[in-house]
Amino acid sequence: MRKKLFINFFSVFVVFLLFLDFVVFGVLNNNVNESYNTQYDEVSKQIVTGYNNYLATVLDTSNTVVLLLRAKENSGEEQISNVFEFTSDVKSDIIGMSLYTEDYEVYSQSTLAHTLDLEDKEYLFDKTKVDSTMYVFSKLYTDKYTPRVCLSRQIVFYDNNSIKKTGIIVIEMNFEQVIDMAENLNLGDKGYLSIVDGDGERIYSNTSGMEDPNQQVIDDLVIGTTSIKSDGDLIYVKISSLEKTPWKIAIFANASGLEKTHNILLTYLIVATVLGLVVAFFIINKVSKQLTKPLLDLENHMLEIDQNYHLKIIENEYDIPEIKSLTKSFNEMIVRINELMEEVVEKSNSQRMSELKSLQNQINPHFLYNTLDSIIYLTESEENEKSIEMTVALARLFRISISRGKFIIPIKNEIDHAKSYLIIQSIRYQDAFTYEFDIEPSILEFQTMKLILQPLIENAIYHGLKSKIDEGRIIIRGFREGNLIIFEVTDNGYGITEEKIAELYKTFNNPDLNDGVGVKNVYQRLKLYFGNSADLQIISELDEGTTIRLQIPIKEELENE
Amino acid sequence: MNRKLIFKTILCCLVLTLVSCSKNKPVVSILLYNESDTYIRSVRDNLLEEMPDTYDVNVYDCKNSQSEQTRLFLKALDKTDIFLINIYDRANAKDIILKIKETTNVPIVFFNREVSIYDMKLVDNAYYVGSDSINAGQIQAELYNEQFIKAYNNGIDFDTNKNGKIETIVLKGENQHQDAENRTQYSLERLEELGYSIDTQGIYTCDWSREKAFESAKKIMAEHPDVELVLANNDDMALGLIDYLRNELKLFDFSYAAYAPIKIIGFDGTAQGKTAIENGVLLGTVLNDSLTQAQLVVGLTKKLLEGETSITDVLEYKVVNERFLYSTSTMITKDTLN
């Protein structure tokens, strides 16, 4: 049982611990992930804001120029050129500005502006014409001059004759500043950023000159966040759009710190779990021992009783209330058993006492003296036949009385015993009565308790017939009724009153053994041995006679012990 | 044992039914650029009214930030069956379209902030609903013209300083917004076409905001004390300027806007705008029909969710350039309100 208890507790604990592990790991992991993600998000946001701000200033400048050109005061090639010049000088992020006519011819430029070639013009300007409200961004120019990107947009201006015209303005944005911003970033080992244009082409990336190894990732993700593995390191990827431009910026930051934290977390959890299990193992072992020890003790005590037939009361005190109450109940049971056993012993003793008493009655000295006297008298009178008969009967009587110590004898013997008694008494009392035996032959081989008929016959002679003047008669019947043997001893005396019978029944149940009534003795012995299946009844009719009726159960084999 | 099993099975079935039930309602995600914009609020309200109950509608406010809009968009991406997007940054629309193309490929209806045809054509199921901003800008000019003539016939000259020119200020919504740009450009152009000599003294960008317009008003009025006409790209900004003029300069004690030294014309036709016209402080406004636009958006939504492709018309409005649906604008003055 201890093993079972231990296994149950321990497995519950293991399950609980594992569950706890999952929950804790899950929650902590989530938190760690969240905080790392937030951290990278913040870094990403800052970078993006930096770029947005830069681009915003460029666009602001451009919009201002557009407004200026709208004003009639700034009409004509020269004026426009001045505006351009002034603006390019002041703003370091603008390298040059140009104004083209609707036919794509240069109308006016700042000194440092670069003229676009036809291919570029067509590419840019065709798009510009489609939507006059938005800027079109060119590809990155990386020739021998400063790296730059061109923004173009349709605008309204006034020519030399103050006639309103539509044209296309091109602003060359200094891309070097963009590159500088990128170079100053620290995105960790293997971290970098890429700027992608509206067509998905990479216009810049600071991976120390190498090709962007993760172009595919950028294409697949489009915008948003993800994480990838690069040579065993975890890399955090975030793609954000830049404001007012079709450009996107992809930031790759080294997130192996996150992985490391993961691993540390996992290691700690595993170590803690293992320790927990080991400690739990010992504690649960101890606890289950403590729980089962009193039960085992109890069990041992009970086993002891079995082997040695000792009905010992358990003296130990146990702490556990359930075991305490169990012990108490057990002890009570033992006490009760002891009491019952004593009762049995007592009953057994009573039975023996009854037996002894009856035997004692049998070996009644008066009876012996009187009978011997009768034998002497008969011998002296030379009535040899009668003296021999009496002697033989006496011998038979005592032999059957003793029956070699047995108290269960064949009915045949009991009848012989009764017969012997009657022979003696009838010789002694010289025809004061007659008797008759009416015994069913089939019952003779069955067993009965010895010395049950004689006392009844004695009772019949001394109480039934003693005051009878004319011929007294005793009939002894024995027959079978179902599974009972019935004996009836009937006399034709004056009978017993109802009250007297009732009184007699009362005395039967009185445990006092010393009132010497033979019938009572028979009753008690019968009851002791057979219990309720045996019975003794007194049936009487005044002036007619009395019958004492015995019933005992038939058993093939009655135990002699 | 038996009882437990039966109970568990019933529970499982219930859960599955519930899950599948909720999955059956199509999810419509509306991304607004800024819910504090009066006009956008009216579009939203109309959209929610017109939207059938059989759709599960979610509204997201991007608070004037594209990164916020992108973030909300990515969050909703997995569970949305159709996107209705009021894109904040028109230059970033392509990214949104491509992202949807790469993942769930659900239909998109852009509204109020126009997206380029090139971008929309990257997918089969992207459309735009808005107002015809060029035409609307011209209507603003025509409104002024009509009022000018009417006033002139009653002896009131809008050219206050009688110098033959109309000193004009434009309150611009924002740069690179199609409505702002076109309303500005074509309103001015139309006025010139109608023969007015317009002296554009300044174009001020006030982010469509009444508060911003109020803040800029001091500077504007200080630098341009002679201004005769204010063309605002929307009612909110017009009202912002009016707030300043009433509170600080104590103008507009007149009940009829024609008497005021400065004529102010708004755009959109919001409830506040109409009230201002009633009260005589706003000369007029041009209706930006948010109800029709909402109906068109919902009409498109229904068709797209049913799997229709190559849609040619919705509610008898024809689709222009395969992807554009425009509502028409009309002018609103005190006369038309009655």
PDB file of N, CA and C in Angstrom, chain B residues 140-174:
ATOM      1  N   GLN B 140     -16.743  75.170 -56.108  1.00  0.00           N
ATOM      2  CA  GLN B 140     -16.476  76.169 -55.074  1.00  0.00           C
ATOM      3  C   GLN B 140     -16.329  77.548 -55.723  1.00  0.00           C
ATOM      4  N   ALA B 141     -15.605  77.553 -56.871  1.00  0.00           N
ATOM      5  CA  ALA B 141     -15.423  78.812 -57.591  1.00  0.00           C
ATOM      6  C   ALA B 141     -16.764  79.337 -58.087  1.00  0.00           C
ATOM      7  N   GLU B 142     -17.570  78.436 -58.587  1.00  0.00           N
ATOM      8  CA  GLU B 142     -18.851  78.853 -59.144  1.00  0.00           C
ATOM      9  C   GLU B 142     -19.796  79.358 -58.061  1.00  0.00           C
ATOM     10  N   LEU B 143     -19.652  78.812 -56.899  1.00  0.00           N
ATOM     11  CA  LEU B 143     -20.453  79.290 -55.784  1.00  0.00           C
ATOM     12  C   LEU B 143     -20.133  80.756 -55.518  1.00  0.00           C
ATOM     13  N   TYR B 144     -18.832  81.048 -55.478  1.00  0.00           N
ATOM     14  CA  TYR B 144     -18.397  82.429 -55.236  1.00  0.00           C
ATOM     15  C   TYR B 144     -18.941  83.360 -56.325  1.00  0.00           C
ATOM     16  N   ASN B 145     -18.817  82.855 -57.555  1.00  0.00           N
ATOM     17  CA  ASN B 145     -19.269  83.628 -58.698  1.00  0.00           C
ATOM     18  C   ASN B 145     -20.757  83.969 -58.567  1.00  0.00           C
ATOM     19  N   GLU B 146     -21.540  82.992 -58.246  1.00  0.00           N
ATOM     20  CA  GLU B 146     -22.990  83.180 -58.133  1.00  0.00           C
ATOM     21  C   GLU B 146     -23.320  84.202 -57.050  1.00  0.00           C
ATOM     22  N   GLN B 147     -22.657  84.032 -55.940  1.00  0.00           N
ATOM     23  CA  GLN B 147     -22.919  84.943 -54.824  1.00  0.00           C
ATOM     24  C   GLN B 147     -22.452  86.360 -55.145  1.00  0.00           C
ATOM     25  N   PHE B 148     -21.310  86.420 -55.860  1.00  0.00           N
ATOM     26  CA  PHE B 148     -20.758  87.728 -56.241  1.00  0.00           C
ATOM     27  C   PHE B 148     -21.773  88.497 -57.085  1.00  0.00           C
ATOM     28  N   ILE B 149     -22.303  87.780 -58.084  1.00  0.00           N
ATOM     29  CA  ILE B 149     -23.242  88.408 -59.013  1.00  0.00           C
ATOM     30  C   ILE B 149     -24.501  88.844 -58.274  1.00  0.00           C
ATOM     31  N   LYS B 150     -24.999  87.947 -57.457  1.00  0.00           N
ATOM     32  CA  LYS B 150     -26.227  88.265 -56.723  1.00  0.00           C
ATOM     33  C   LYS B 150     -26.034  89.491 -55.845  1.00  0.00           C
ATOM     34  N   ALA B 151     -24.882  89.503 -55.167  1.00  0.00           N
ATOM     35  CA  ALA B 151     -24.617  90.633 -54.269  1.00  0.00           C
ATOM     36  C   ALA B 151     -24.460  91.930 -55.064  1.00  0.00           C
ATOM     37  N   TYR B 152     -23.748  91.788 -56.169  1.00  0.00           N
ATOM     38  CA  TYR B 152     -23.510  92.969 -57.006  1.00  0.00           C
ATOM     39  C   TYR B 152     -24.813  93.592 -57.466  1.00  0.00           C
ATOM     40  N   ASN B 153     -25.751  92.694 -57.825  1.00  0.00           N
ATOM     41  CA  ASN B 153     -27.052  93.189 -58.269  1.00  0.00           C
ATOM     42  C   ASN B 153     -27.822  93.864 -57.138  1.00  0.00           C
ATOM     43  N   ASN B 154     -27.416  93.557 -55.916  1.00  0.00           N
ATOM     44  CA  ASN B 154     -28.059  94.222 -54.785  1.00  0.00           C
ATOM     45  C   ASN B 154     -27.209  95.338 -54.217  1.00  0.00           C
ATOM     46  N   GLY B 155     -26.181  95.729 -54.962  1.00  0.00           N
ATOM     47  CA  GLY B 155     -25.370  96.878 -54.571  1.00  0.00           C
ATOM     48  C   GLY B 155     -24.228  96.563 -53.625  1.00  0.00           C
ATOM     49  N   ILE B 156     -23.889  95.310 -53.510  1.00  0.00           N
ATOM     50  CA  ILE B 156     -22.757  94.974 -52.623  1.00  0.00           C
ATOM     51  C   ILE B 156     -21.596  94.507 -53.489  1.00  0.00           C
ATOM     52  N   ASP B 157     -20.448  95.113 -53.256  1.00  0.00           N
ATOM     53  CA  ASP B 157     -19.276  94.729 -54.021  1.00  0.00           C
ATOM     54  C   ASP B 157     -18.358  93.888 -53.144  1.00  0.00           C
ATOM     55  N   PHE B 158     -18.102  92.662 -53.623  1.00  0.00           N
ATOM     56  CA  PHE B 158     -17.220  91.793 -52.862  1.00  0.00           C
ATOM     57  C   PHE B 158     -15.786  92.289 -52.874  1.00  0.00           C
ATOM     58  N   ASP B 159     -15.424  93.069 -53.900  1.00  0.00           N
ATOM     59  CA  ASP B 159     -14.062  93.611 -53.938  1.00  0.00           C
ATOM     60  C   ASP B 159     -14.026  94.810 -53.000  1.00  0.00           C
ATOM     61  N   THR B 160     -13.754  94.545 -51.756  1.00  0.00           N
ATOM     62  CA  THR B 160     -13.903  95.540 -50.700  1.00  0.00           C
ATOM     63  C   THR B 160     -13.042  96.782 -50.917  1.00  0.00           C
ATOM     64  N   ASN B 161     -11.799  96.529 -51.329  1.00  0.00           N
ATOM     65  CA  ASN B 161     -10.926  97.696 -51.500  1.00  0.00           C
ATOM     66  C   ASN B 161     -10.953  98.221 -52.932  1.00  0.00           C
ATOM     67  N   LYS B 162     -11.840  97.623 -53.696  1.00  0.00           N
ATOM     68  CA  LYS B 162     -12.088  98.109 -55.053  1.00  0.00           C
ATOM     69  C   LYS B 162     -10.831  98.306 -55.871  1.00  0.00           C
ATOM     70  N   ASN B 163      -9.898  97.406 -55.746  1.00  0.00           N
ATOM     71  CA  ASN B 163      -8.679  97.522 -56.553  1.00  0.00           C
ATOM     72  C   ASN B 163      -8.698  96.576 -57.736  1.00  0.00           C
ATOM     73  N   GLY B 164      -9.841  96.012 -58.018  1.00  0.00           N
ATOM     74  CA  GLY B 164      -9.936  95.177 -59.205  1.00  0.00           C
ATOM     75  C   GLY B 164      -9.393  93.766 -58.985  1.00  0.00           C
ATOM     76  N   LYS B 165      -8.829  93.526 -57.800  1.00  0.00           N
ATOM     77  CA  LYS B 165      -8.322  92.175 -57.540  1.00  0.00           C
ATOM     78  C   LYS B 165      -8.996  91.606 -56.293  1.00  0.00           C
ATOM     79  N   ILE B 166      -9.111  90.334 -56.297  1.00  0.00           N
ATOM     80  CA  ILE B 166      -9.651  89.685 -55.101  1.00  0.00           C
ATOM     81  C   ILE B 166      -8.479  89.083 -54.335  1.00  0.00           C
ATOM     82  N   GLU B 167      -8.199  89.670 -53.167  1.00  0.00           N
ATOM     83  CA  GLU B 167      -7.110  89.113 -52.358  1.00  0.00           C
ATOM     84  C   GLU B 167      -7.594  87.810 -51.717  1.00  0.00           C
ATOM     85  N   THR B 168      -6.892  86.747 -51.997  1.00  0.00           N
ATOM     86  CA  THR B 168      -7.390  85.417 -51.614  1.00  0.00           C
ATOM     87  C   THR B 168      -6.388  84.649 -50.757  1.00  0.00           C
ATOM     88  N   ILE B 169      -6.904  83.982 -49.795  1.00  0.00           N
ATOM     89  CA  ILE B 169      -6.109  83.065 -48.965  1.00  0.00           C
ATOM     90  C   ILE B 169      -6.715  81.664 -49.145  1.00  0.00           C
ATOM     91  N   VAL B 170      -5.831  80.694 -49.255  1.00  0.00           N
ATOM     92  CA  VAL B 170      -6.353  79.324 -49.307  1.00  0.00           C
ATOM     93  C   VAL B 170      -5.947  78.597 -48.018  1.00  0.00           C
ATOM     94  N   LEU B 171      -6.923  77.956 -47.372  1.00  0.00           N
ATOM     95  CA  LEU B 171      -6.603  77.080 -46.239  1.00  0.00           C
ATOM     96  C   LEU B 171      -6.572  75.659 -46.797  1.00  0.00           C
ATOM     97  N   LYS B 172      -5.348  75.139 -46.896  1.00  0.00           N
ATOM     98  CA  LYS B 172      -5.169  73.854 -47.557  1.00  0.00           C
ATOM     99  C   LYS B 172      -5.236  72.733 -46.517  1.00  0.00           C
ATOM    100  N   GLY B 173      -5.827  71.615 -46.911  1.00  0.00           N
ATOM    101  CA  GLY B 173      -5.950  70.475 -46.002  1.00  0.00           C
ATOM    102  C   GLY B 173      -4.597  69.890 -45.666  1.00  0.00           C
ATOM    103  N   GLU B 174      -3.948  69.332 -46.694  1.00  0.00           N
ATOM    104  CA  GLU B 174      -2.597  68.814 -46.513  1.00  0.00           C
ATOM    105  C   GLU B 174      -1.973  68.650 -47.876  1.00  0.00           C
TER     106      GLU B 174
END
